């Protein structure tokens, strides 16, 4: 009896192995988890009640819960009351939304905007905007296929631009010794870049370091970009999160346009409107005149149509309702400031806990001076591993933490865990 059931089982195992080796996918290697979204997967699998997720850059309220902005809720009520249909949008999305998104980025006074010379398309959030931009530059930018990214940069930039058909190179950005901007390295690397190269610039709230150039330094970068005839591509995923003001955070983009550069801009409404899963963003290019804009528009459509045909409508309607309604717009800017301010208060609190209460070895001033959603703590990869395994505290292995994941209830436990990890007591 036993022998025959064992025999049946081993035949079944043999069949399974045989079908495995016959599969056309048998040689597909297992890939590594995503360096950022993989952290969320590990966090979800952890059942400890003390667990904290500081991996992905997603805002949480003072109770650690996802935050639906009240302005977004109101916009949804307005949209639902109008009973919109579920028809396809055009290939480049909702035209009112794209116009308003461009005004938010470039400013109402922008010359190319008022000349009708900005080509804008809706996108699948900021990632989609970058991907459309990468594909457009790979196909139509006549001078170069090389894009320079800051080192470090958002991890997804690298495969994203490689998959777009561009050659990725790095320029120095972070100075480990000062935990600040390596401005001399940045200038030297851009000056040494081949003329006409593309350069990716984080418009504000640099991800992952939280360190932005000052306004004077942006002027110097603009001059180098002009001198070397580089093409500036701005990733503006965090407009409003750096300073709490969407206008102040658009300084670099507007400066470059004023200085006569042609620019590309990727925008996201994931963070500043909390529309993460709605996937709403925009990609834009400044052109010489409305005729050139129309030609660029036509080529953007040719790129987008075989990728995903046309974008989803709901998130764009929300952003459009907020951007197009004076009362809601004012409310929204207040809510953006509220999110930025809560993050700043957590920076203060964490700094005080590490420096004054726990006297954790090391210098922690950068926690307060860095801006935006992230802090680049200086914790090492082994320390981040031990924090996840022993303290149930999750962050990316480069030591970046999403400040928005901290709140009054978990910041002390987090500081104590960091203190223990730094002292090797965990
Ligand atoms: C992040 O850096 O955490 C965010 O931009 C989310 C993402 O998609 O990686």
Short mmCIF file of C-alpha atoms and ligand atoms in Angstrom, two decimals:
data_model
loop_
_atom_site.label_atom_id
_atom_site.label_comp_id
_atom_site.label_asym_id
_atom_site.label_seq_id
_atom_site.Cartn_x
_atom_site.Cartn_y
_atom_site.Cartn_z
CA UNK A 1 0.00 0.00 0.00
CA UNK A 2 2.68 2.39 1.21
CA UNK A 3 5.10 1.31 -1.52
CA UNK A 4 2.56 1.92 -4.29
CA UNK A 5 1.66 5.40 -3.05
CA UNK A 6 5.39 6.28 -2.88
CA UNK A 7 5.81 5.02 -6.43
CA UNK A 8 2.85 7.14 -7.59
CA UNK A 9 4.38 10.19 -5.96
CA UNK A 10 7.78 9.71 -7.55
CA UNK A 11 6.16 9.29 -10.99
CA UNK A 12 4.28 12.56 -10.38
CA UNK A 13 7.55 14.26 -9.40
CA UNK A 14 9.24 12.92 -12.52
CA UNK A 15 6.39 14.23 -14.68
CA UNK A 16 6.67 17.61 -13.01
CA UNK A 17 10.41 17.81 -13.67
CA UNK A 18 9.92 16.65 -17.24
CA UNK A 19 7.30 19.32 -17.92
CA UNK A 20 9.61 21.89 -16.32
CA UNK A 21 12.51 21.05 -18.59
CA UNK A 22 10.16 21.07 -21.61
CA UNK A 23 8.87 24.57 -20.82
CA UNK A 24 10.13 27.31 -23.13
CA UNK A 25 10.74 29.40 -19.97
CA UNK A 26 12.99 26.83 -18.27
CA UNK A 27 16.08 28.99 -18.83
CA UNK A 28 14.53 32.22 -17.47
CA UNK A 29 16.65 33.26 -14.49
CA UNK A 30 15.06 34.61 -11.31
CA UNK A 31 15.56 38.39 -11.13
CA UNK A 32 16.29 40.34 -7.95
CA UNK A 33 13.41 42.11 -6.16
CA UNK A 34 13.00 45.81 -7.00
CA UNK A 35 15.29 47.83 -4.69
CA UNK A 36 12.40 50.08 -3.60
CA UNK A 37 9.12 48.25 -4.17
CA UNK A 38 10.75 44.99 -2.97
CA UNK A 39 11.09 46.63 0.46
CA UNK A 40 7.29 47.02 0.60
CA UNK A 41 6.90 43.31 -0.22
CA UNK A 42 9.26 42.36 2.64
CA UNK A 43 7.42 44.76 4.98
CA UNK A 44 4.03 43.27 4.10
CA UNK A 45 5.31 39.76 4.83
CA UNK A 46 6.53 40.81 8.33
CA UNK A 47 3.85 40.17 10.97
CA UNK A 48 5.49 42.03 13.87
CA UNK A 49 3.22 44.82 15.20
CA UNK A 50 6.18 47.19 15.69
CA UNK A 51 7.15 47.09 11.99
CA UNK A 52 7.81 50.37 10.16
CA UNK A 53 8.07 50.89 6.40
CA UNK A 54 10.34 53.77 5.42
CA UNK A 55 11.07 52.28 1.99
CA UNK A 56 8.82 53.62 -0.71
CA UNK A 57 8.25 57.37 -0.99
CA UNK A 58 4.56 57.50 -0.16
CA UNK A 59 3.13 60.05 2.26
CA UNK A 60 1.53 58.83 5.48
CA UNK A 61 -0.50 60.94 7.91
CA UNK A 62 0.30 61.49 11.60
CA UNK A 63 -1.23 58.06 12.34
CA UNK A 64 0.85 56.26 9.73
CA UNK A 65 -2.14 55.88 7.39
CA UNK A 66 -2.32 56.69 3.66
CA UNK A 67 -3.67 60.21 3.25
CA UNK A 68 -6.43 61.11 0.82
CA UNK A 69 -6.22 64.87 0.44
CA UNK A 70 -9.54 66.61 1.29
CA UNK A 71 -9.17 68.63 -1.95
CA UNK A 72 -8.99 65.31 -3.85
CA UNK A 73 -12.12 64.06 -2.08
CA UNK A 74 -13.98 67.27 -3.03
CA UNK A 75 -12.77 67.02 -6.62
CA UNK A 76 -14.06 63.45 -6.77
CA UNK A 77 -17.47 64.57 -5.50
CA UNK A 78 -17.63 67.22 -8.22
CA UNK A 79 -16.59 64.69 -10.87
CA UNK A 80 -19.05 62.01 -9.69
CA UNK A 81 -21.91 64.52 -9.65
CA UNK A 82 -21.22 65.29 -13.31
CA UNK A 83 -21.57 61.54 -14.14
CA UNK A 84 -18.65 61.39 -16.56
CA UNK A 85 -18.56 58.67 -19.21
CA UNK A 86 -15.87 56.01 -19.49
CA UNK A 87 -14.87 56.77 -23.08
CA UNK A 88 -11.20 56.69 -24.16
CA UNK A 89 -9.21 59.85 -23.71
CA UNK A 90 -7.13 61.02 -26.67
CA UNK A 91 -3.63 59.57 -27.03
CA UNK A 92 -2.08 62.53 -25.18
CA UNK A 93 -4.80 62.63 -22.53
CA UNK A 94 -7.19 65.26 -21.24
CA UNK A 95 -6.28 68.56 -22.96
CA UNK A 96 -7.46 70.84 -20.12
CA UNK A 97 -5.39 68.80 -17.67
CA UNK A 98 -2.21 68.94 -19.73
CA UNK A 99 -2.52 72.72 -20.18
CA UNK A 100 -2.99 73.21 -16.45
CA UNK A 101 -0.16 70.82 -15.57
CA UNK A 102 2.16 72.82 -17.83
CA UNK A 103 1.07 76.06 -16.15
CA UNK A 104 1.83 74.55 -12.73
CA UNK A 105 5.35 73.61 -13.86
CA UNK A 106 6.32 76.60 -16.02
CA UNK A 107 4.28 79.32 -14.27
CA UNK A 108 1.45 81.47 -15.64
CA UNK A 109 3.98 84.06 -16.89
CA UNK A 110 6.00 81.57 -18.93
CA UNK A 111 6.78 82.90 -22.41
CA UNK A 112 6.66 79.54 -24.28
CA UNK A 113 3.45 78.67 -22.43
CA UNK A 114 1.78 81.92 -23.50
CA UNK A 115 3.08 81.50 -27.04
CA UNK A 116 1.43 78.08 -27.29
CA UNK A 117 4.87 76.49 -27.75
CA UNK A 118 4.88 73.82 -25.02
CA UNK A 119 4.08 70.32 -26.17
CA UNK A 120 2.53 68.39 -23.27
CA UNK A 121 1.15 64.92 -22.95
CA UNK A 122 -0.54 63.20 -20.05
CA UNK A 123 1.49 60.23 -18.78
CA UNK A 124 1.29 57.20 -16.52
CA UNK A 125 2.60 59.27 -13.58
CA UNK A 126 6.21 60.45 -13.36
CA UNK A 127 7.75 57.14 -14.43
CA UNK A 128 5.64 57.12 -17.60
CA UNK A 129 6.59 60.74 -18.29
CA UNK A 130 10.29 59.90 -18.04
CA UNK A 131 9.81 56.85 -20.24
CA UNK A 132 8.00 58.83 -22.97
CA UNK A 133 10.70 61.50 -22.73
CA UNK A 134 13.48 58.91 -22.96
CA UNK A 135 11.86 57.37 -26.03
CA UNK A 136 11.30 60.76 -27.68
CA UNK A 137 14.90 61.85 -27.10
CA UNK A 138 16.28 58.50 -28.30
CA UNK A 139 14.29 58.90 -31.52
CA UNK A 140 14.38 62.64 -32.24
CA UNK A 141 17.14 64.41 -30.32
CA UNK A 142 19.71 64.96 -33.05
CA UNK A 143 22.86 65.59 -31.02
CA UNK A 144 23.43 62.65 -28.69
CA UNK A 145 22.13 59.38 -27.26
CA UNK A 146 23.98 59.88 -23.97
CA UNK A 147 22.16 60.87 -20.80
CA UNK A 148 24.00 61.92 -17.63
CA UNK A 149 22.29 61.03 -14.32
CA UNK A 150 23.35 62.25 -10.88
CA UNK A 151 25.18 59.72 -8.69
CA UNK A 152 23.23 58.56 -6.80
CA UNK A 153 19.83 58.91 -8.40
CA UNK A 154 16.41 57.27 -8.14
CA UNK A 155 17.23 53.61 -8.85
CA UNK A 156 14.61 53.27 -11.57
CA UNK A 157 16.15 56.07 -13.69
CA UNK A 158 18.93 53.77 -14.85
CA UNK A 159 16.94 50.86 -16.36
CA UNK A 160 14.27 53.30 -17.50
CA UNK A 161 16.61 55.32 -19.70
CA UNK A 162 18.53 52.23 -20.84
CA UNK A 163 15.24 50.64 -21.92
CA UNK A 164 14.41 53.89 -23.74
CA UNK A 165 17.49 53.37 -25.92
CA UNK A 166 19.84 55.90 -24.30
CA UNK A 167 23.36 55.37 -23.00
CA UNK A 168 23.44 56.12 -19.29
CA UNK A 169 26.41 57.85 -17.63
CA UNK A 170 26.81 59.44 -14.21
CA UNK A 171 27.82 62.86 -12.89
CA UNK A 172 28.99 63.37 -9.31
CA UNK A 173 26.30 64.71 -6.97
CA UNK A 174 26.75 63.48 -3.40
CA UNK A 175 29.75 64.16 -1.21
CA UNK A 176 29.98 61.46 1.47
CA UNK A 177 32.45 63.42 3.56
CA UNK A 178 30.17 66.47 3.95
CA UNK A 179 26.89 64.58 3.46
CA UNK A 180 26.16 67.44 1.07
CA UNK A 181 26.26 68.35 -2.59
CA UNK A 182 29.52 67.61 -4.42
CA UNK A 183 29.17 70.83 -6.40
CA UNK A 184 32.77 70.88 -7.64
CA UNK A 185 32.42 67.27 -8.86
CA UNK A 186 29.08 68.06 -10.49
CA UNK A 187 30.51 71.03 -12.39
CA UNK A 188 33.64 69.16 -13.44
CA UNK A 189 31.65 66.18 -14.75
CA UNK A 190 29.19 68.30 -16.72
CA UNK A 191 32.04 70.35 -18.17
CA UNK A 192 33.74 67.11 -19.24
CA UNK A 193 30.58 65.66 -20.86
CA UNK A 194 30.55 65.46 -24.68
CA UNK A 195 28.89 68.55 -26.16
CA UNK A 196 25.17 68.08 -26.74
CA UNK A 197 24.71 65.30 -24.14
CA UNK A 198 21.42 65.07 -22.28
CA UNK A 199 21.55 65.81 -18.54
CA UNK A 200 18.90 64.68 -16.09
CA UNK A 201 18.30 67.15 -13.26
CA UNK A 202 16.04 66.57 -10.25
CA UNK A 203 14.06 69.81 -10.20
CA UNK A 204 13.59 69.72 -6.42
CA UNK A 205 13.73 67.36 -3.43
CA UNK A 206 16.49 65.21 -4.92
CA UNK A 207 15.74 61.50 -4.60
CA UNK A 208 17.43 59.77 -2.74
CA UNK A 209 19.69 62.38 -1.06
CA UNK A 210 17.26 65.18 -0.13
CA UNK A 211 20.00 67.65 -1.15
CA UNK A 212 19.22 70.34 -3.75
CA UNK A 213 21.51 72.96 -5.31
CA UNK A 214 20.99 76.49 -3.98
CA UNK A 215 19.50 79.11 -6.32
CA UNK A 216 23.02 80.47 -7.04
CA UNK A 217 24.25 76.96 -7.81
CA UNK A 218 21.34 76.44 -10.22
CA UNK A 219 22.46 79.57 -12.08
CA UNK A 220 25.95 78.08 -12.38
CA UNK A 221 24.52 74.77 -13.63
CA UNK A 222 22.44 76.66 -16.21
CA UNK A 223 25.59 78.42 -17.44
CA UNK A 224 27.47 75.13 -17.86
CA UNK A 225 24.50 73.57 -19.65
CA UNK A 226 24.54 76.57 -22.01
CA UNK A 227 28.30 76.49 -22.53
CA UNK A 228 28.37 72.76 -23.29
CA UNK A 229 25.09 72.87 -25.27
CA UNK A 230 23.69 70.12 -23.04
CA UNK A 231 20.00 69.25 -23.13
CA UNK A 232 18.33 69.62 -19.70
CA UNK A 233 15.68 67.04 -18.79
CA UNK A 234 13.99 67.84 -15.44
CA UNK A 235 12.42 65.17 -13.28
CA UNK A 236 9.94 67.10 -11.14
CA UNK A 237 8.29 64.31 -9.15
CA UNK A 238 8.07 66.29 -5.90
CA UNK A 239 6.85 69.78 -6.79
CA UNK A 240 5.70 71.29 -3.47
CA UNK A 241 7.39 68.72 -1.25
CA UNK A 242 10.74 70.47 -0.96
CA UNK A 243 9.64 73.89 0.33
CA UNK A 244 5.89 73.48 0.73
CA UNK A 245 5.39 75.88 -2.22
CA UNK A 246 4.82 74.61 -5.77
CA UNK A 247 6.14 77.92 -7.18
CA UNK A 248 9.35 77.90 -5.17
CA UNK A 249 10.00 74.27 -6.06
CA UNK A 250 9.66 75.10 -9.77
CA UNK A 251 12.52 77.63 -9.51
CA UNK A 252 15.07 75.61 -11.49
CA UNK A 253 12.71 74.75 -14.36
CA UNK A 254 11.56 78.37 -14.68
CA UNK A 255 15.12 79.71 -14.42
CA UNK A 256 16.30 77.47 -17.25
CA UNK A 257 13.39 78.50 -19.47
CA UNK A 258 14.05 82.19 -18.71
CA UNK A 259 17.71 81.64 -19.56
CA UNK A 260 16.66 80.50 -23.03
CA UNK A 261 17.16 76.74 -22.66
CA UNK A 262 14.86 74.33 -24.36
CA UNK A 263 13.83 71.85 -21.67
CA UNK A 264 11.98 68.60 -21.13
CA UNK A 265 9.98 68.15 -17.91
CA UNK A 266 8.50 65.03 -16.30
CA UNK A 267 5.78 65.78 -13.73
CA UNK A 268 4.03 63.54 -11.25
CA UNK A 269 0.86 64.11 -9.24
CA UNK A 270 1.49 60.97 -7.17
CA UNK A 271 3.13 62.80 -4.28
CA UNK A 272 1.77 66.34 -4.29
CA UNK A 273 -1.85 65.24 -4.78
CA UNK A 274 -1.43 61.80 -3.20
CA UNK A 275 -2.68 60.21 -6.44
CA UNK A 276 -0.17 57.32 -6.34
CA UNK A 277 -2.33 54.51 -7.72
CA UNK A 278 -4.23 56.78 -10.12
CA UNK A 279 -1.04 57.15 -12.19
CA UNK A 280 -1.33 60.76 -13.29
CA UNK A 281 1.55 62.79 -14.63
CA UNK A 282 2.67 64.82 -17.61
CA UNK A 283 5.62 65.06 -19.98
CA UNK A 284 6.40 68.32 -21.75
CA UNK A 285 8.92 69.87 -24.11
CA UNK A 286 9.40 73.53 -24.96
CA UNK A 287 9.45 74.16 -28.69
CA UNK A 288 10.17 77.16 -30.94
CA UNK A 289 6.59 77.96 -31.96
CA UNK A 290 3.07 76.49 -32.30
CA UNK A 291 3.94 74.91 -35.65
CA UNK A 292 6.92 73.02 -34.23
CA UNK A 293 4.81 72.12 -31.19
CA UNK A 294 2.19 70.53 -33.46
CA UNK A 295 4.90 68.40 -35.13
CA UNK A 296 6.31 67.34 -31.75
CA UNK A 297 2.77 66.53 -30.53
CA UNK A 298 2.27 64.28 -33.54
CA UNK A 299 5.50 62.36 -32.76
CA UNK A 300 4.59 61.97 -29.08
CA UNK A 301 1.36 60.33 -30.24
CA UNK A 302 3.34 57.97 -32.47
CA UNK A 303 5.45 56.94 -29.46
CA UNK A 304 2.54 56.55 -27.02
CA UNK A 305 -0.04 54.75 -29.20
CA UNK A 306 1.86 51.44 -29.46
CA UNK A 307 2.94 51.62 -25.78
CA UNK A 308 -0.43 51.91 -24.00
CA UNK A 309 -2.75 53.60 -26.50
CA UNK A 310 -4.09 56.32 -24.23
CA UNK A 311 -3.95 57.15 -20.52
CA UNK A 312 -6.53 56.52 -17.76
CA UNK A 313 -9.06 59.31 -17.18
CA UNK A 314 -10.01 59.38 -13.51
CA UNK A 315 -6.80 60.73 -11.97
CA UNK A 316 -6.40 63.33 -14.69
CA UNK A 317 -9.95 64.54 -14.04
CA UNK A 318 -9.14 64.91 -10.33
CA UNK A 319 -5.94 66.88 -10.97
CA UNK A 320 -7.71 68.97 -13.62
CA UNK A 321 -10.60 69.81 -11.27
CA UNK A 322 -8.20 70.94 -8.54
CA UNK A 323 -5.92 72.92 -10.85
CA UNK A 324 -8.89 74.57 -12.59
CA UNK A 325 -10.92 75.63 -9.55
CA UNK A 326 -9.61 78.60 -7.60
CA UNK A 327 -11.07 77.57 -4.25
CA UNK A 328 -9.91 73.96 -4.52
CA UNK A 329 -6.51 75.05 -5.81
CA UNK A 330 -5.95 77.27 -2.76
CA UNK A 331 -7.09 74.47 -0.49
CA UNK A 332 -4.73 72.03 -2.22
CA UNK A 333 -1.67 74.29 -1.91
CA UNK A 334 -2.41 74.48 1.84
CA UNK A 335 -2.57 70.71 2.02
CA UNK A 336 0.75 70.34 0.18
CA UNK A 337 2.29 72.72 2.70
CA UNK A 338 0.73 70.69 5.51
CA UNK A 339 2.40 67.51 4.23
CA UNK A 340 5.76 69.25 3.80
CA UNK A 341 5.50 70.76 7.30
CA UNK A 342 4.68 67.43 8.95
CA UNK A 343 7.79 65.95 7.33
CA UNK A 344 9.90 68.89 8.55
CA UNK A 345 8.58 68.39 12.10
CA UNK A 346 9.61 64.71 11.94
CA UNK A 347 13.10 65.74 10.82
CA UNK A 348 13.36 68.00 13.90
CA UNK A 349 12.09 65.27 16.20
CA UNK A 350 14.38 62.56 14.81
CA UNK A 351 17.40 64.84 14.92
CA UNK A 352 16.71 65.76 18.56
CA UNK A 353 16.20 62.13 19.59
CA UNK A 354 19.45 60.96 17.97
CA UNK A 355 21.61 63.93 18.91
CA UNK A 356 20.31 65.03 22.32
CA UNK A 357 18.33 62.20 23.90
CA UNK A 358 20.23 59.11 22.75
CA UNK A 359 23.58 60.75 21.93
CA UNK A 360 23.91 58.35 19.04
CA UNK A 361 27.48 58.29 17.71
CA UNK A 362 27.87 60.32 14.50
CA UNK A 363 26.75 63.67 13.13
CA UNK A 364 23.02 63.88 12.34
CA UNK A 365 22.64 67.50 11.18
CA UNK A 366 21.83 66.32 7.66
CA UNK A 367 18.52 64.86 8.89
CA UNK A 368 17.39 68.46 9.43
CA UNK A 369 19.11 70.11 6.48
CA UNK A 370 17.96 67.64 3.80
CA UNK A 371 14.64 68.45 2.18
CA UNK A 372 11.67 66.72 0.60
CA UNK A 373 10.36 63.28 1.30
CA UNK A 374 13.66 61.51 1.89
CA UNK A 375 16.62 61.53 4.19
CA UNK A 376 19.85 59.88 3.17
CA UNK A 377 20.80 58.76 6.66
CA UNK A 378 24.31 57.45 6.07
CA UNK A 379 23.29 54.04 7.47
CA UNK A 380 25.20 51.28 5.69
CA UNK A 381 23.70 48.35 3.77
CA UNK A 382 24.54 45.86 6.61
CA UNK A 383 22.93 48.22 9.14
CA UNK A 384 19.75 48.47 7.04
CA UNK A 385 19.68 44.66 6.81
CA UNK A 386 20.00 44.21 10.55
CA UNK A 387 17.35 46.89 11.16
CA UNK A 388 14.88 44.95 8.99
CA UNK A 389 15.73 41.53 10.43
CA UNK A 390 15.98 42.43 14.11
CA UNK A 391 13.94 45.62 14.57
CA UNK A 392 11.34 45.19 11.76
CA UNK A 393 12.34 48.60 10.40
CA UNK A 394 12.42 48.67 6.59
CA UNK A 395 14.30 51.09 4.31
CA UNK A 396 16.20 50.87 1.03
CA UNK A 397 19.67 49.36 1.33
CA UNK A 398 21.35 52.69 0.43
CA UNK A 399 20.21 54.06 3.81
CA UNK A 400 17.45 56.25 2.39
CA UNK A 401 14.40 56.68 4.61
CA UNK A 402 11.05 58.09 3.63
CA UNK A 403 10.53 60.69 6.36
CA UNK A 404 6.80 60.54 5.65
CA UNK A 405 6.69 57.06 7.19
CA UNK A 406 7.60 58.48 10.60
CA UNK A 407 5.02 59.80 13.06
CA UNK A 408 4.56 60.60 16.75
CA UNK A 409 3.91 56.94 17.56
CA UNK A 410 6.90 55.33 15.85
CA UNK A 411 9.70 57.94 15.71
CA UNK A 412 11.06 57.04 19.15
CA UNK A 413 11.19 53.33 18.40
CA UNK A 414 12.86 54.15 15.09
CA UNK A 415 15.50 56.38 16.75
CA UNK A 416 16.22 53.71 19.39
CA UNK A 417 16.59 51.07 16.67
CA UNK A 418 18.98 53.28 14.68
CA UNK A 419 20.94 54.00 17.83
CA UNK A 420 21.27 50.27 18.56
CA UNK A 421 22.27 49.51 14.95
CA UNK A 422 24.94 52.26 14.96
CA UNK A 423 26.36 51.00 18.26
CA UNK A 424 26.22 47.39 17.02
CA UNK A 425 23.93 46.49 19.96
CA UNK A 426 21.01 45.14 18.03
C1 LIG B 1 10.39 56.22 -4.47
O1 LIG B 1 11.52 56.58 -4.85
O2 LIG B 1 10.19 55.59 -3.43
C2 LIG B 1 9.18 56.59 -5.29
O3 LIG B 1 9.56 57.34 -6.39
C3 LIG B 1 8.33 55.44 -5.63
C4 LIG B 1 8.92 54.55 -6.68
O4 LIG B 1 8.20 54.25 -7.63
O5 LIG B 1 10.07 54.13 -6.55
#
